[in-house]
PDB file of C-alpha atoms in Angstrom:
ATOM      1  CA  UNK A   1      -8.192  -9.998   2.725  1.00 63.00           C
ATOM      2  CA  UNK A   2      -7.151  -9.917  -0.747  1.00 68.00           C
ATOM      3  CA  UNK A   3      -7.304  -8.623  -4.213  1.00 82.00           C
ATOM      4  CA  UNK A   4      -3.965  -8.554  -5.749  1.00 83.00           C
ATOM      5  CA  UNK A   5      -4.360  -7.588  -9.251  1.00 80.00           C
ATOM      6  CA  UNK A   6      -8.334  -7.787  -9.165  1.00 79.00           C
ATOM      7  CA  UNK A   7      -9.983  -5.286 -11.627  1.00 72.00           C
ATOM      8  CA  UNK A   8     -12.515  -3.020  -9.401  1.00 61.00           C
ATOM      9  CA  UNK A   9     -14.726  -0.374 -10.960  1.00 54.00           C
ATOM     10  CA  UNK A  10     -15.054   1.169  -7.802  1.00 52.00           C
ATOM     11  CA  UNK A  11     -11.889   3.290  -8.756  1.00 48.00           C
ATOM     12  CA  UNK A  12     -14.636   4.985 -10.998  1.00 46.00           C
ATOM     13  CA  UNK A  13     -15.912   7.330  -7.769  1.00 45.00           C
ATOM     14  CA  UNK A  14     -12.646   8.876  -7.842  1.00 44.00           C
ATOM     15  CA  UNK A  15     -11.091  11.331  -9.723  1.00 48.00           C
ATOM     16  CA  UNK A  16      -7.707  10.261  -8.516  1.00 47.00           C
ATOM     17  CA  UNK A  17      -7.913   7.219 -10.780  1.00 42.00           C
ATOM     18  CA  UNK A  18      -9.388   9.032 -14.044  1.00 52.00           C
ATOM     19  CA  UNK A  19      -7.275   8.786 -17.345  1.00 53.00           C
ATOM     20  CA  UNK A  20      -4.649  11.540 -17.991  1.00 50.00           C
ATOM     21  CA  UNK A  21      -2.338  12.282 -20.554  1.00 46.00           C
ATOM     22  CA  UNK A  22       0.269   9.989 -19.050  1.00 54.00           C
ATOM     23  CA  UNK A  23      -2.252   6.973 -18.159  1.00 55.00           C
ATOM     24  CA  UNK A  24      -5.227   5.196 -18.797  1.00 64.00           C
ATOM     25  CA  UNK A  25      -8.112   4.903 -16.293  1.00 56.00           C
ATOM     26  CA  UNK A  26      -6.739   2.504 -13.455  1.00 62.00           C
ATOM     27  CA  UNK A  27      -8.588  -0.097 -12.123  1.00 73.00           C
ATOM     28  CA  UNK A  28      -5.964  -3.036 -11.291  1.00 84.00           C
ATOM     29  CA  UNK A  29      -5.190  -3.295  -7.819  1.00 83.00           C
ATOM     30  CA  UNK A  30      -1.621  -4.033  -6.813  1.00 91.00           C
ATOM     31  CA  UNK A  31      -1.211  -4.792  -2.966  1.00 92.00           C
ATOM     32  CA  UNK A  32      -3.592  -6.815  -1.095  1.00 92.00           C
ATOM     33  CA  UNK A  33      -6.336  -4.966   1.334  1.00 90.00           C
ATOM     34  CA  UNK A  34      -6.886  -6.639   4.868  1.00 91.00           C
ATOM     35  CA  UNK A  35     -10.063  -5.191   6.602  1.00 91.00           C
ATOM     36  CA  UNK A  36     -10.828  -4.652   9.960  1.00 95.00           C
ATOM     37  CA  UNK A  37     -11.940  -1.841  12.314  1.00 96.00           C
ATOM     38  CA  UNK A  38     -10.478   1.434  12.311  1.00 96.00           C
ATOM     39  CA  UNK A  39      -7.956   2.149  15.195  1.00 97.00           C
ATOM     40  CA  UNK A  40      -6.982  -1.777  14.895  1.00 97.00           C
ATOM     41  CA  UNK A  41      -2.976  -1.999  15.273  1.00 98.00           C
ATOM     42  CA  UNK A  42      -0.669  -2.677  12.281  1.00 97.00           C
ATOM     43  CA  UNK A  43       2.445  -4.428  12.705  1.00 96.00           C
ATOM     44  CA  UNK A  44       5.573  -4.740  10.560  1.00 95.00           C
ATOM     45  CA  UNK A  45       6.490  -7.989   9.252  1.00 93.00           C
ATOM     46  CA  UNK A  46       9.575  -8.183   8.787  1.00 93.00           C
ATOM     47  CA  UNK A  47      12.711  -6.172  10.016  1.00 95.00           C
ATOM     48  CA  UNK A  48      13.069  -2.262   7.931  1.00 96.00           C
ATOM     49  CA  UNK A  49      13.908   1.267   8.050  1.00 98.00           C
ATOM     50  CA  UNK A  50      11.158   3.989   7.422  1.00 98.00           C
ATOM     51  CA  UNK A  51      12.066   5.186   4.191  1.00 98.00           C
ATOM     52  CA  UNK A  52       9.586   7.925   3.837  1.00 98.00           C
ATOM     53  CA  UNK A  53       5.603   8.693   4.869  1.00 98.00           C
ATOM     54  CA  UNK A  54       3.167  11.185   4.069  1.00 97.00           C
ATOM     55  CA  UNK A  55      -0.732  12.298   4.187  1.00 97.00           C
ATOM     56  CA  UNK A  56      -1.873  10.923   0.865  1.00 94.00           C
ATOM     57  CA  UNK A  57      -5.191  13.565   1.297  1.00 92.00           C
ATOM     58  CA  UNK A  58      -7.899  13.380  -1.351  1.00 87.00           C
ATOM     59  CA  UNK A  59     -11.101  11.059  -1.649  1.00 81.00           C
ATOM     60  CA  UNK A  60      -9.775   7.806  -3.025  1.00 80.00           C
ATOM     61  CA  UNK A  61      -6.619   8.454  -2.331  1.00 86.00           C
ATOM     62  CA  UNK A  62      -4.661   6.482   0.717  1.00 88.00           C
ATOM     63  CA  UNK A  63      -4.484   9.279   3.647  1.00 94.00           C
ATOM     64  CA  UNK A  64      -1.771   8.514   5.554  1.00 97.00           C
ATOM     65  CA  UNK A  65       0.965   6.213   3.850  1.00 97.00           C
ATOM     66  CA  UNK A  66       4.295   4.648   5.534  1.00 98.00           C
ATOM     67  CA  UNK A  67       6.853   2.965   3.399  1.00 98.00           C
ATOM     68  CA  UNK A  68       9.648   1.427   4.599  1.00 98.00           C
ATOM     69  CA  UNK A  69      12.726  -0.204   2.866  1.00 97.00           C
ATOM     70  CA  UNK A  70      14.032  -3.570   3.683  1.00 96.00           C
ATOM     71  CA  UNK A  71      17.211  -5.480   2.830  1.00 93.00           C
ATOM     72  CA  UNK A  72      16.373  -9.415   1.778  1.00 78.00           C
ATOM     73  CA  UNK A  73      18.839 -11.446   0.148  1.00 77.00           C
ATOM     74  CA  UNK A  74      21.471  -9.461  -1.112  1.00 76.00           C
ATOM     75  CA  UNK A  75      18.587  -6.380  -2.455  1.00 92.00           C
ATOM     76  CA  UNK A  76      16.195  -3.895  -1.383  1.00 95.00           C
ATOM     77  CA  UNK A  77      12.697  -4.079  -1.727  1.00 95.00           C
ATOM     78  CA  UNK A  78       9.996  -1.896  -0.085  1.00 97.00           C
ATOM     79  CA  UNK A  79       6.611  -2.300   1.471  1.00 97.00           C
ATOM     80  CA  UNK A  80       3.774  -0.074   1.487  1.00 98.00           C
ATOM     81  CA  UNK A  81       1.109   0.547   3.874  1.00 98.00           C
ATOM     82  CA  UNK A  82      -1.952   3.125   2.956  1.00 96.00           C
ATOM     83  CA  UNK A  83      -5.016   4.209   5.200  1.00 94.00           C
ATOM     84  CA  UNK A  84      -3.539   4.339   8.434  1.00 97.00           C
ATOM     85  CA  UNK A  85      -4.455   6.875  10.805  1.00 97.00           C
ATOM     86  CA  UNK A  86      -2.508  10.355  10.652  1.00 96.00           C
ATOM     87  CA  UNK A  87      -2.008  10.509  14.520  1.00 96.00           C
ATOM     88  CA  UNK A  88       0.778   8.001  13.795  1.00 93.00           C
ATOM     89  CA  UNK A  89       2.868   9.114  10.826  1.00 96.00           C
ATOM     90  CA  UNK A  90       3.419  11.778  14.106  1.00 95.00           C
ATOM     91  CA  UNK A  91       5.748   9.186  15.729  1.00 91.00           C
ATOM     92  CA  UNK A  92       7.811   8.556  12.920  1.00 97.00           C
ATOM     93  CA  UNK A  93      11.037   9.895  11.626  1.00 97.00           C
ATOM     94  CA  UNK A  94      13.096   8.873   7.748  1.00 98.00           C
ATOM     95  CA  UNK A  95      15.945   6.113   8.710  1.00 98.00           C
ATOM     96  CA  UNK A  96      14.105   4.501  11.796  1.00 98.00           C
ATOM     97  CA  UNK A  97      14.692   1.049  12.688  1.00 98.00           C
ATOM     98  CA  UNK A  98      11.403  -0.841  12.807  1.00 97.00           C
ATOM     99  CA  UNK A  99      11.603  -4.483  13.944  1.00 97.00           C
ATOM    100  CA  UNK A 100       9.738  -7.423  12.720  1.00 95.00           C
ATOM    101  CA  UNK A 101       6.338  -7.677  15.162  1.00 95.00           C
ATOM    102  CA  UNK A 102       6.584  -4.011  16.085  1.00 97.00           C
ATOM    103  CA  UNK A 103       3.907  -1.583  15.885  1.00 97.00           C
ATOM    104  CA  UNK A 104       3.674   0.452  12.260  1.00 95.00           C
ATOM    105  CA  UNK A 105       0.373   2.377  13.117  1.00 96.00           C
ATOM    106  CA  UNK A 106      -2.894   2.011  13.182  1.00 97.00           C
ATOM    107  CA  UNK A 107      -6.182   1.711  10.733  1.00 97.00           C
ATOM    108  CA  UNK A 108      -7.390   5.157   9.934  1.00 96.00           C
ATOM    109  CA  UNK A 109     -11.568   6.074   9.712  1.00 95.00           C
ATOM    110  CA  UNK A 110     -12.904   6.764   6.364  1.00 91.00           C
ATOM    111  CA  UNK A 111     -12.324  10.426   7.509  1.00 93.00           C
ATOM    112  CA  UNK A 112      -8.804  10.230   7.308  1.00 94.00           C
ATOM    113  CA  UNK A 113      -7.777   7.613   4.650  1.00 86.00           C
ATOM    114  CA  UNK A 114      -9.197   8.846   1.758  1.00 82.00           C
ATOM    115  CA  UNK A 115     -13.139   8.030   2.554  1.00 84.00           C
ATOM    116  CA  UNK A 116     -12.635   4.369   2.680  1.00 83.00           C
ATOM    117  CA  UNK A 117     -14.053   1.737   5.022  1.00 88.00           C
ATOM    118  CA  UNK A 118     -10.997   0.668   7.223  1.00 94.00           C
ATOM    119  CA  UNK A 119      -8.529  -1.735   5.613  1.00 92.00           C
ATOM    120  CA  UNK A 120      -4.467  -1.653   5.592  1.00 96.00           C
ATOM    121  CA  UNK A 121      -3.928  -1.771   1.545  1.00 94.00           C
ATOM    122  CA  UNK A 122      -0.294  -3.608   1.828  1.00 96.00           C
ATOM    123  CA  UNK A 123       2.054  -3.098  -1.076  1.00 96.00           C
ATOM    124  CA  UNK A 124       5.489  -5.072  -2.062  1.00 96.00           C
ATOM    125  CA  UNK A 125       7.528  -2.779  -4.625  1.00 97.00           C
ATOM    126  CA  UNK A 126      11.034  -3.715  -6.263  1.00 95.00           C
ATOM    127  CA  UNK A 127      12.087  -0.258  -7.524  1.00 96.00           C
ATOM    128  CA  UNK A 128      10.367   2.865  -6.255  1.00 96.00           C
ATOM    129  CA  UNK A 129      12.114   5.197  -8.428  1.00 96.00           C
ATOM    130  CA  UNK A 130      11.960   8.649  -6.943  1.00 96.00           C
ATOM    131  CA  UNK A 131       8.597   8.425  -5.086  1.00 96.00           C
ATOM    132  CA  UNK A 132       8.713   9.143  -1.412  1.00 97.00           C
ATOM    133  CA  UNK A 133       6.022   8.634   0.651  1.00 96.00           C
ATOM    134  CA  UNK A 134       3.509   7.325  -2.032  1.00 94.00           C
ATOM    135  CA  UNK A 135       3.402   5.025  -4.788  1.00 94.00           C
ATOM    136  CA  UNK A 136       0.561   3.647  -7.263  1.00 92.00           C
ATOM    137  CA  UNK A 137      -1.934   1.338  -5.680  1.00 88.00           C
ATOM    138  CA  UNK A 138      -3.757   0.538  -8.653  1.00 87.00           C
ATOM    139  CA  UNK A 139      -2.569   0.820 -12.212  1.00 86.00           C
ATOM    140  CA  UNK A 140      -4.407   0.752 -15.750  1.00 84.00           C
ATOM    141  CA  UNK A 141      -4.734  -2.685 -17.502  1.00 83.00           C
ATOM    142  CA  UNK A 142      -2.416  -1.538 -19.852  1.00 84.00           C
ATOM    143  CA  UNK A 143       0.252  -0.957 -17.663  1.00 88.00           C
ATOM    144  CA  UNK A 144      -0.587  -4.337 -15.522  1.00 90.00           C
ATOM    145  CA  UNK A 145       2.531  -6.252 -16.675  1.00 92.00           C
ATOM    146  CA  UNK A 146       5.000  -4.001 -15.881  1.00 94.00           C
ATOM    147  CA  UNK A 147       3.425  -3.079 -12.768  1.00 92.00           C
ATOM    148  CA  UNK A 148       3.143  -7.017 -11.624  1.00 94.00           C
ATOM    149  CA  UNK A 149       6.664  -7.511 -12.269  1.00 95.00           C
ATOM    150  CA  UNK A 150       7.368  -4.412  -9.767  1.00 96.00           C
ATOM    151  CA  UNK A 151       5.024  -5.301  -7.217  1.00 96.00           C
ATOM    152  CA  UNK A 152       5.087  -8.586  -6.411  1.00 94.00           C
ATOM    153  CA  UNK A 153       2.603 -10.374  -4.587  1.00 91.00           C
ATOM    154  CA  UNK A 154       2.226  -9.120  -1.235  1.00 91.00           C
ATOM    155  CA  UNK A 155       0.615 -12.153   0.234  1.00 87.00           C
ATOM    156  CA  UNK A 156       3.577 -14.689  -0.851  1.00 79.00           C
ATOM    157  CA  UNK A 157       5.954 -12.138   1.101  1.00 78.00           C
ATOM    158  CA  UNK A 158       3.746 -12.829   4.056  1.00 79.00           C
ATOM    159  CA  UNK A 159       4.068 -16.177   3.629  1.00 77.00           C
ATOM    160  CA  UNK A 160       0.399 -16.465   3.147  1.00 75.00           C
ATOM    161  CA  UNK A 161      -1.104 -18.771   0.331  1.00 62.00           C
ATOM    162  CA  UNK A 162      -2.887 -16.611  -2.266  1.00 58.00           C
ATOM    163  CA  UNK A 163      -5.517 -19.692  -2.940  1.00 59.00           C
ATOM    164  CA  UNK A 164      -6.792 -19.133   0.917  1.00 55.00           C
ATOM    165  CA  UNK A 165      -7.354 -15.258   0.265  1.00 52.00           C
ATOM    166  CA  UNK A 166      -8.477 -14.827  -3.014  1.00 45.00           C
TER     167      UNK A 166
END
C-alpha cells in the first residue's frame, strides 16, 4: 500500500490524465492505493453518511466510486474510495448511515474499474466543492500544493505510519 503524492508515468496510458486547457498532464497521486484481489471486502473506517457514488467508466479512470462525508471535530471532511466493483454501488442510497467496520463494497476486476489490477485507491478530501460522486485522484505537479493541502494524507487518517508504507 501506498503512494501518496508519488509521481507515476503510468498516467501516460490514459487519456483521462492528458493536459487540457484547464490542466497540465497529471501524474501526482493523491490517496493511497492498497492492493489485493478483486472481490476482497472493503470496510469503512470510521463512522459516515454516503454522500454520493457513481460508475467512473473509462480506461484509467476509477469505475465505480463511493464517497462518503464524515463529521470529525467540529468539520466535515470526506473520503473517497475508487475501483470497487459496480454490483455494490447497487446497495447504496445518498444520506445512508455507514458505521465504522461495516462493509463499503468490494474490489472491482480490471474489467470494471477502469482496466486496473485490483486495489482500493483511498482518498481524504477537505472541500469537495460541487463534485458528486468523483473527485481528482491524481493532479498535475503544478497544481500539487493546493491539492496536498485538500487532500490530506490518507494513511495518517488511518492511523497508519506513512514511513511503514512508503
Amino acid at each position: 500500500m501506498g503512494g501518496y503524492l508519488e509521481k507515476r508515468n503510468i498516467y501516460q496510458r490514459s487519456k483521462v490524465f492528458e493536459e487540457t486547457a484547464d490542466s497540465k498532464y497529471r501524474n501526482i497521486h493523491l490517496g493511497i492505493d492498497i492492493w489485493a484481489l478483486s472481490d476482497s471486502p472493503v470496510y469503512c473506517p470510521e463512522e459516515g453518511v454516503v454522500h454520493s457514488f457513481q460508475d467512473n467508466k473509462g480506461f484509467g479512470n476509477y469505475g465505480p466510486t463511493v464517497i462518503l462525508e464524515h463529521s470529525r471535530e467540529g468539520g466535515i471532511i470526506y473520503s473517497l474510495y475508487g475501483h470497487l466493483s459496480i454490483k455494490d454501488l447497487k446497495e447504496l442510497t445518498i444520506g445512508q448511515r455507514i458505521k465504522r467496520g461495516e462493509r463499503i463494497g468490494h474490489l472491482g476486476s480490471s474489467l470494471e474499474n477502469g482496466n486496473w489490477p485490483a486495489h482500493l485507491h483511498f482518498q481524504m478530501i477537505r472541500n469537495l466543492g460541487d463534485n458528486s460522486g468523483d473527485y481528482p485522484g491524481v493532479c498535475s505537479a503544478s497544481e500539487k500544493e493546493r491539492y496536498a493541502t485538500n487532500c490530506p494524507d490518507p494513511a495518517l487518517w488511518l492511523g497508519i505510519r506513512a514511513d511503514i508504507i512508503y
